[in-house]
Amino acid sequence: MINLEIMKYFTDHTMSVHLKEGCTPTAKVGEPGRIRIVDLDYPPIEEYLIDAYIASLVEETYDNPKAFMELEDVGVKVIQMEDVRVTITEPPTSEAAEITMVRPVARKKLLDYKLPGNLRSRIENEAEGILIAGAPGAGKSTFAQALADFYVKDGSIVKTMEQPRDLQVDKRVTQYAPIEGDMSKIADVLLLVRPDYTIYDELRRDDDFSAFADLRMGGVGMVGVVHATKAIDAIQRLIHRMELFMIPSVVDTVIFIDKGKVSEIYELKMSVKVPDGMTEKDLARPIIEVKDYVSGDVKFEIYTYGEQTVVMPIDAKPKYVNPYAKGSPKEFGQRRRK
């Protein structure tokens, strides 16, 4: 347990605390999907006080065996202290000293998400390249933790790649950080370790997507966490970062999290066909079909057209309903008049 004065700003329902020199302390309270920002009942933070907090946090990092200095550069420090992630910025990186402390407030099991039975079966037996997408604070990491615990209890060897290492996972899960700031070096290590699944939290830069793809193509089951405002945006972030038609081999499932719940589920499949809306048979080409996993409907088609990559939404076409299918024309007319 962290025994520092700065922890007084937390309550049982506090997700994050934000302290800035000259400003009233604020906090985000609640759970993913039900978060509100509140001003705390404390005076504005003076310079001497925030300097004292920073000094105590840095000292605790070296005294507490469960604390790690994840990043230290000019004007910025990132510390993982037990289950609390601390980000410290000072001039010249920021115009004033600031401390942001974030901790998880929800620990869920996969069963808590009430997933469709066929999706649980897919996660367990089929899906080998999963993207967990959503907006900041939507609950992506909480779902990733639940998935990691599910894999461990299913008898799989699970590792994570994180910066900082703030996922709250089973003790049997080893959490890796970059070597000299380079995730690709950890990817090389994992190819030797050969875990069944690796949770990559989170994918941001080209190097992250490259390491993710290398591990997946090397036979490691991969789960990546990525920021996106829509499920299709997560897929579009892969375009131009790898060969287009390699994408379904790297990512076969996209799970979109919104307000702490699974909102959309897409599966990716390759096919060769004429793109939707075109009629000439000689226009047939390889296409990535993005399907709604629950309904089976194709939502998007991704293909090349000339030198362009097209992400085409597929509008649901209304099905023709025969008004005479039930009863005679006379009975149909009677129903209309009613």
CSV table of C-alpha atoms in Angstrom, one decimal:
chain,number,residue,atom,x,y,z
A,1,MET,CA,0.0,0.0,0.0
A,2,ILE,CA,1.3,3.5,-0.9
A,3,ASN,CA,1.7,5.5,2.3
A,4,LEU,CA,2.2,9.0,1.0
A,5,GLU,CA,0.3,12.3,1.9
A,6,ILE,CA,-0.6,12.8,-1.8
A,7,MET,CA,-2.9,9.7,-1.6
A,8,LYS,CA,-5.4,11.8,0.5
A,9,TYR,CA,-6.9,13.1,-2.7
A,10,PHE,CA,-8.2,9.6,-3.6
A,11,THR,CA,-11.4,8.0,-2.5
A,12,ASP,CA,-12.7,4.5,-3.2
A,13,HIS,CA,-14.3,5.7,-6.4
A,14,THR,CA,-11.6,8.0,-7.7
A,15,MET,CA,-10.2,7.1,-11.1
A,16,SER,CA,-7.6,9.9,-11.4
A,17,VAL,CA,-6.3,12.9,-9.5
A,18,HIS,CA,-5.0,16.0,-11.3
A,19,LEU,CA,-2.7,18.4,-9.4
A,20,LYS,CA,-1.3,21.5,-11.0
A,21,GLU,CA,0.6,24.4,-9.6
A,22,GLY,CA,-1.7,27.3,-8.9
A,23,CYS,CA,-4.9,25.3,-9.6
A,24,THR,CA,-7.5,23.7,-7.4
A,25,PRO,CA,-7.1,19.9,-7.3
A,26,THR,CA,-9.5,18.0,-9.4
A,27,ALA,CA,-10.4,14.3,-9.8
A,28,LYS,CA,-12.3,12.0,-12.1
A,29,VAL,CA,-14.8,9.9,-10.1
A,30,GLY,CA,-16.8,6.9,-11.1
A,31,GLU,CA,-16.3,4.0,-13.5
A,32,PRO,CA,-15.9,3.8,-17.3
A,33,GLY,CA,-19.1,5.1,-18.8
A,34,ARG,CA,-20.1,7.0,-15.7
A,35,ILE,CA,-17.3,9.4,-15.0
A,36,ARG,CA,-17.6,12.9,-13.7
A,37,ILE,CA,-14.9,15.6,-13.0
A,38,VAL,CA,-15.1,17.2,-9.6
A,39,ASP,CA,-13.2,20.0,-7.8
A,40,LEU,CA,-11.8,18.7,-4.6
A,41,ASP,CA,-12.3,20.5,-1.3
A,42,TYR,CA,-8.7,21.7,-1.1
A,43,PRO,CA,-7.0,25.1,-1.7
A,44,PRO,CA,-5.0,25.7,-4.9
A,45,ILE,CA,-1.7,23.9,-5.0
A,46,GLU,CA,1.2,26.1,-4.2
A,47,GLU,CA,4.7,25.7,-5.7
A,48,TYR,CA,6.3,24.5,-2.5
A,49,LEU,CA,3.6,21.8,-2.0
A,50,ILE,CA,3.8,20.3,-5.5
A,51,ASP,CA,7.6,20.3,-5.3
A,52,ALA,CA,7.3,18.4,-2.1
A,53,TYR,CA,4.9,15.9,-3.6
A,54,ILE,CA,7.2,15.3,-6.6
A,55,ALA,CA,10.2,14.7,-4.3
A,56,SER,CA,8.2,12.2,-2.2
A,57,LEU,CA,7.0,10.3,-5.3
A,58,VAL,CA,10.5,10.0,-6.7
A,59,GLU,CA,11.9,8.9,-3.3
A,60,GLU,CA,9.1,6.3,-3.0
A,61,THR,CA,10.0,5.0,-6.4
A,62,TYR,CA,13.4,3.9,-5.1
A,63,ASP,CA,12.2,2.8,-1.7
A,64,ASN,CA,9.2,0.8,-2.8
A,65,PRO,CA,10.1,-2.6,-4.5
A,66,LYS,CA,6.7,-2.4,-6.3
A,67,ALA,CA,7.5,1.0,-7.9
A,68,PHE,CA,9.3,1.6,-11.2
A,69,MET,CA,10.5,4.7,-13.0
A,70,GLU,CA,9.1,3.8,-16.4
A,71,LEU,CA,10.3,7.0,-18.2
A,72,GLU,CA,12.5,9.9,-17.2
A,73,ASP,CA,13.4,12.7,-19.5
A,74,VAL,CA,13.8,16.5,-19.5
A,75,GLY,CA,10.8,17.8,-17.6
A,76,VAL,CA,8.8,14.5,-17.5
A,77,LYS,CA,8.7,11.4,-15.3
A,78,VAL,CA,6.4,8.4,-15.6
A,79,ILE,CA,6.2,6.2,-12.5
A,80,GLN,CA,4.3,3.0,-12.0
A,81,MET,CA,3.7,2.7,-8.2
A,82,GLU,CA,1.8,-0.5,-7.4
A,83,ASP,CA,-1.5,0.0,-9.2
A,84,VAL,CA,-1.1,3.8,-9.6
A,85,ARG,CA,0.4,5.4,-12.7
A,86,VAL,CA,2.0,8.8,-12.0
A,87,THR,CA,2.9,11.3,-14.7
A,88,ILE,CA,4.9,14.3,-13.6
A,89,THR,CA,5.6,17.2,-16.0
A,90,GLU,CA,7.6,20.3,-15.2
A,91,PRO,CA,9.0,23.2,-17.2
A,92,PRO,CA,10.2,23.3,-19.9
A,93,THR,CA,7.9,20.4,-20.9
A,94,SER,CA,4.9,22.1,-19.3
A,95,GLU,CA,4.5,25.7,-18.4
A,96,ALA,CA,3.9,24.7,-14.7
A,97,ALA,CA,4.5,21.7,-12.6
A,98,GLU,CA,1.7,19.1,-12.8
A,99,ILE,CA,1.0,15.6,-11.3
A,100,THR,CA,-1.5,13.2,-12.8
A,101,MET,CA,-2.2,10.0,-10.9
A,102,VAL,CA,-4.4,7.3,-12.4
A,103,ARG,CA,-5.5,4.0,-11.0
A,104,PRO,CA,-8.0,1.3,-12.0
A,105,VAL,CA,-11.4,1.4,-10.2
A,106,ALA,CA,-12.9,-1.6,-11.8
A,107,ARG,CA,-11.7,-5.2,-12.1
A,108,LYS,CA,-14.0,-7.3,-14.2
A,109,LYS,CA,-14.2,-10.9,-15.4
A,110,LEU,CA,-14.9,-11.7,-19.0
A,111,LEU,CA,-18.3,-13.1,-17.9
A,112,ASP,CA,-19.3,-9.7,-16.6
A,113,TYR,CA,-19.4,-8.4,-20.2
A,114,LYS,CA,-22.3,-10.7,-21.1
A,115,LEU,CA,-20.7,-11.5,-24.5
A,116,PRO,CA,-22.6,-13.5,-27.1
A,117,GLY,CA,-21.8,-17.2,-26.6
A,118,ASN,CA,-20.3,-17.6,-30.1
A,119,LEU,CA,-17.9,-14.7,-29.3
A,120,ARG,CA,-16.6,-16.4,-26.2
A,121,SER,CA,-16.1,-19.5,-28.3
A,122,ARG,CA,-14.3,-17.4,-30.9
A,123,ILE,CA,-12.0,-15.8,-28.3
A,124,GLU,CA,-11.2,-19.2,-26.8
A,125,ASN,CA,-10.7,-21.2,-30.0
A,126,GLU,CA,-10.4,-19.1,-33.1
A,127,ALA,CA,-9.4,-15.4,-32.6
A,128,GLU,CA,-5.6,-15.0,-32.7
A,129,GLY,CA,-5.3,-11.4,-33.6
A,130,ILE,CA,-7.6,-9.1,-31.6
A,131,LEU,CA,-7.8,-5.3,-31.4
A,132,ILE,CA,-9.6,-3.8,-28.4
A,133,ALA,CA,-10.6,-0.3,-29.5
A,134,GLY,CA,-12.3,2.6,-27.9
A,135,ALA,CA,-12.0,6.3,-26.8
A,136,PRO,CA,-9.8,7.3,-23.8
A,137,GLY,CA,-11.5,6.2,-20.6
A,138,ALA,CA,-13.9,3.8,-22.3
A,139,GLY,CA,-12.7,0.8,-20.5
A,140,LYS,CA,-10.3,-0.8,-23.0
A,141,SER,CA,-7.6,-1.7,-20.5
A,142,THR,CA,-10.2,-3.1,-18.1
A,143,PHE,CA,-11.4,-5.4,-20.9
A,144,ALA,CA,-7.8,-6.4,-21.8
A,145,GLN,CA,-7.2,-7.3,-18.2
A,146,ALA,CA,-10.3,-9.5,-18.1
A,147,LEU,CA,-9.2,-11.2,-21.3
A,148,ALA,CA,-5.7,-11.8,-19.9
A,149,ASP,CA,-7.2,-13.4,-16.8
A,150,PHE,CA,-9.5,-15.5,-19.0
A,151,TYR,CA,-6.5,-16.9,-21.0
A,152,VAL,CA,-4.5,-17.7,-17.9
A,153,LYS,CA,-7.4,-19.6,-16.3
A,154,ASP,CA,-7.8,-21.4,-19.6
A,155,GLY,CA,-4.3,-22.8,-19.2
A,156,SER,CA,-2.4,-20.4,-21.6
A,157,ILE,CA,0.9,-18.7,-21.1
A,158,VAL,CA,0.3,-15.0,-21.3
A,159,LYS,CA,2.7,-12.0,-21.4
A,160,THR,CA,2.1,-8.3,-21.7
A,161,MET,CA,4.0,-5.5,-23.5
A,162,GLU,CA,3.3,-2.1,-21.8
A,163,GLN,CA,4.7,1.4,-21.3
A,164,PRO,CA,4.0,2.0,-18.4
A,165,ARG,CA,3.2,-1.4,-16.9
A,166,ASP,CA,-0.1,-0.5,-15.4
A,167,LEU,CA,-2.4,-3.5,-16.3
A,168,GLN,CA,-3.7,-5.3,-13.2
A,169,VAL,CA,-3.3,-8.9,-14.2
A,170,ASP,CA,-2.8,-12.3,-12.6
A,171,LYS,CA,0.6,-12.9,-11.0
A,172,ARG,CA,1.4,-15.6,-13.6
A,173,VAL,CA,1.4,-13.0,-16.3
A,174,THR,CA,4.8,-11.4,-16.9
A,175,GLN,CA,4.7,-7.7,-17.8
A,176,TYR,CA,7.4,-6.5,-20.1
A,177,ALA,CA,8.5,-2.9,-20.7
A,178,PRO,CA,10.6,-1.6,-23.7
A,179,ILE,CA,14.3,-2.2,-23.7
A,180,GLU,CA,16.0,1.2,-24.2
A,181,GLY,CA,12.7,2.6,-25.3
A,182,ASP,CA,12.4,0.0,-28.1
A,183,MET,CA,9.4,-2.4,-28.0
A,184,SER,CA,10.8,-4.3,-31.0
A,185,LYS,CA,13.6,-5.7,-28.8
A,186,ILE,CA,11.0,-7.1,-26.4
A,187,ALA,CA,9.2,-8.6,-29.4
A,188,ASP,CA,12.5,-10.4,-30.2
A,189,VAL,CA,12.6,-11.8,-26.6
A,190,LEU,CA,8.9,-12.9,-26.8
A,191,LEU,CA,9.6,-14.8,-30.0
A,192,LEU,CA,12.1,-16.8,-28.0
A,193,VAL,CA,9.7,-17.2,-25.0
A,194,ARG,CA,6.8,-18.2,-27.3
A,195,PRO,CA,3.8,-17.3,-25.1
A,196,ASP,CA,0.4,-18.4,-26.2
A,197,TYR,CA,-1.0,-14.9,-26.0
A,198,THR,CA,0.6,-11.4,-25.6
A,199,ILE,CA,-1.4,-8.3,-24.6
A,200,TYR,CA,0.1,-5.2,-26.2
A,201,ASP,CA,-1.0,-2.1,-24.4
A,202,GLU,CA,-1.1,0.1,-26.4
A,203,LEU,CA,-0.5,0.5,-30.1
A,204,ARG,CA,0.3,4.1,-31.1
A,205,ARG,CA,3.4,4.4,-33.3
A,206,ASP,CA,4.5,2.7,-36.5
A,207,ASP,CA,7.0,0.6,-34.5
A,208,ASP,CA,4.2,-0.7,-32.2
A,209,PHE,CA,2.1,-1.9,-35.1
A,210,SER,CA,5.2,-3.4,-36.7
A,211,ALA,CA,6.1,-5.3,-33.5
A,212,PHE,CA,2.5,-6.5,-33.1
A,213,ALA,CA,2.5,-7.8,-36.7
A,214,ASP,CA,5.9,-9.5,-36.4
A,215,LEU,CA,4.7,-11.4,-33.3
A,216,ARG,CA,1.4,-12.4,-34.8
A,217,MET,CA,3.0,-13.6,-38.0
A,218,GLY,CA,5.4,-15.5,-35.8
A,219,GLY,CA,2.6,-17.6,-34.4
A,220,VAL,CA,1.9,-15.7,-31.2
A,221,GLY,CA,-1.7,-14.9,-30.3
A,222,MET,CA,-1.9,-11.1,-30.0
A,223,VAL,CA,-4.3,-8.7,-28.3
A,224,GLY,CA,-3.7,-5.0,-29.0
A,225,VAL,CA,-5.2,-2.0,-27.3
A,226,VAL,CA,-5.7,1.0,-29.6
A,227,HIS,CA,-7.4,4.4,-29.3
A,228,ALA,CA,-10.3,4.9,-31.8
A,229,THR,CA,-13.6,6.7,-31.8
A,230,LYS,CA,-15.2,4.1,-34.1
A,231,ALA,CA,-14.5,0.4,-34.6
A,232,ILE,CA,-13.6,1.0,-38.3
A,233,ASP,CA,-11.0,3.6,-37.3
A,234,ALA,CA,-9.0,0.9,-35.5
A,235,ILE,CA,-8.7,-1.0,-38.7
A,236,GLN,CA,-7.9,2.1,-40.7
A,237,ARG,CA,-4.9,2.7,-38.5
A,238,LEU,CA,-3.4,-0.5,-39.9
A,239,ILE,CA,-3.7,0.6,-43.5
A,240,HIS,CA,-0.4,1.9,-44.9
A,241,ARG,CA,1.4,0.4,-41.9
A,242,MET,CA,1.5,-3.1,-43.4
A,243,GLU,CA,0.6,-4.7,-46.7
A,244,LEU,CA,-3.1,-4.3,-47.1
A,245,PHE,CA,-4.0,-7.9,-47.7
A,246,MET,CA,-1.8,-9.1,-44.8
A,247,ILE,CA,-4.2,-7.3,-42.4
A,248,PRO,CA,-6.7,-10.2,-41.9
A,249,SER,CA,-3.8,-12.5,-41.1
A,250,VAL,CA,-2.6,-10.0,-38.4
A,251,VAL,CA,-6.1,-8.9,-37.1
A,252,ASP,CA,-9.1,-11.1,-37.4
A,253,THR,CA,-11.3,-9.6,-34.7
A,254,VAL,CA,-12.0,-6.0,-33.5
A,255,ILE,CA,-13.9,-5.4,-30.2
A,256,PHE,CA,-15.1,-1.9,-29.7
A,257,ILE,CA,-15.6,-0.8,-26.1
A,258,ASP,CA,-17.9,2.1,-25.3
A,259,LYS,CA,-18.8,3.3,-21.8
A,260,GLY,CA,-17.3,0.1,-20.3
A,261,LYS,CA,-19.4,-2.2,-22.5
A,262,VAL,CA,-18.7,-4.2,-25.7
A,263,SER,CA,-20.5,-2.1,-28.3
A,264,GLU,CA,-19.4,-3.5,-31.6
A,265,ILE,CA,-17.6,-6.7,-32.8
A,266,TYR,CA,-16.1,-7.0,-36.3
A,267,GLU,CA,-14.4,-9.9,-38.0
A,268,LEU,CA,-12.1,-9.5,-41.0
A,269,LYS,CA,-12.1,-12.0,-43.9
A,270,MET,CA,-10.4,-12.0,-47.3
A,271,SER,CA,-12.4,-12.7,-50.5
A,272,VAL,CA,-12.2,-12.1,-54.2
A,273,LYS,CA,-15.2,-10.5,-55.7
A,274,VAL,CA,-16.6,-7.4,-57.5
A,275,PRO,CA,-16.8,-4.6,-55.0
A,276,ASP,CA,-20.3,-3.6,-53.8
A,277,GLY,CA,-21.8,-1.1,-56.2
A,278,MET,CA,-19.8,-2.2,-59.3
A,279,THR,CA,-21.2,-4.5,-61.9
A,280,GLU,CA,-18.5,-5.4,-64.4
A,281,LYS,CA,-17.1,-8.8,-63.7
A,282,ASP,CA,-13.6,-7.8,-64.8
A,283,LEU,CA,-13.5,-5.5,-61.8
A,284,ALA,CA,-13.2,-8.4,-59.4
A,285,ARG,CA,-10.3,-8.0,-57.0
A,286,PRO,CA,-9.1,-9.1,-53.5
A,287,ILE,CA,-11.3,-7.5,-50.9
A,288,ILE,CA,-11.2,-7.4,-47.1
A,289,GLU,CA,-14.7,-7.8,-45.8
A,290,VAL,CA,-15.4,-6.3,-42.4
A,291,LYS,CA,-18.4,-8.1,-41.0
A,292,ASP,CA,-20.6,-7.5,-37.9
A,293,TYR,CA,-19.8,-10.6,-35.9
A,294,VAL,CA,-23.3,-10.9,-34.4
A,295,SER,CA,-25.4,-10.4,-37.5
A,296,GLY,CA,-23.0,-11.6,-40.1
A,297,ASP,CA,-23.7,-8.5,-42.3
A,298,VAL,CA,-20.8,-7.0,-44.2
A,299,LYS,CA,-20.3,-3.4,-42.9
A,300,PHE,CA,-17.3,-2.3,-44.9
A,301,GLU,CA,-15.2,-3.5,-47.9
A,302,ILE,CA,-11.5,-2.5,-48.1
A,303,TYR,CA,-9.8,-2.8,-51.4
A,304,THR,CA,-7.4,-1.0,-53.8
A,305,TYR,CA,-8.7,1.1,-56.7
A,306,GLY,CA,-5.9,2.4,-58.9
A,307,GLU,CA,-3.4,3.8,-56.4
A,308,GLN,CA,-6.0,4.5,-53.8
A,309,THR,CA,-7.1,2.3,-50.8
A,310,VAL,CA,-10.9,2.4,-50.5
A,311,VAL,CA,-12.8,1.8,-47.2
A,312,MET,CA,-16.3,1.6,-48.5
A,313,PRO,CA,-19.3,1.4,-46.1
A,314,ILE,CA,-21.9,-1.1,-47.2
A,315,ASP,CA,-25.4,0.2,-46.8
A,316,ALA,CA,-27.9,-2.4,-45.6
A,317,LYS,CA,-30.3,-2.9,-48.5
A,318,PRO,CA,-34.0,-3.2,-47.5
A,319,LYS,CA,-35.3,-6.7,-48.2
A,320,TYR,CA,-38.3,-7.0,-50.4
A,321,VAL,CA,-41.4,-8.2,-48.5
A,322,ASN,CA,-44.2,-9.8,-50.5
A,323,PRO,CA,-47.4,-8.2,-49.1
A,324,TYR,CA,-49.4,-11.2,-50.2
A,325,ALA,CA,-47.1,-13.7,-48.5
A,326,LYS,CA,-49.6,-14.2,-45.7
A,327,GLY,CA,-53.2,-14.5,-46.8
A,328,SER,CA,-54.9,-13.6,-50.1
A,329,PRO,CA,-54.9,-10.1,-51.8
A,330,LYS,CA,-58.4,-9.5,-50.3
A,331,GLU,CA,-57.1,-10.3,-46.7
A,332,PHE,CA,-54.1,-8.0,-47.3
A,333,GLY,CA,-56.4,-5.1,-48.3
A,334,GLN,CA,-58.4,-5.6,-45.2
A,335,ARG,CA,-55.3,-5.4,-43.1
A,336,ARG,CA,-54.3,-2.2,-44.8
A,337,ARG,CA,-57.7,-0.6,-44.2
A,338,LYS,CA,-57.4,-1.5,-40.5
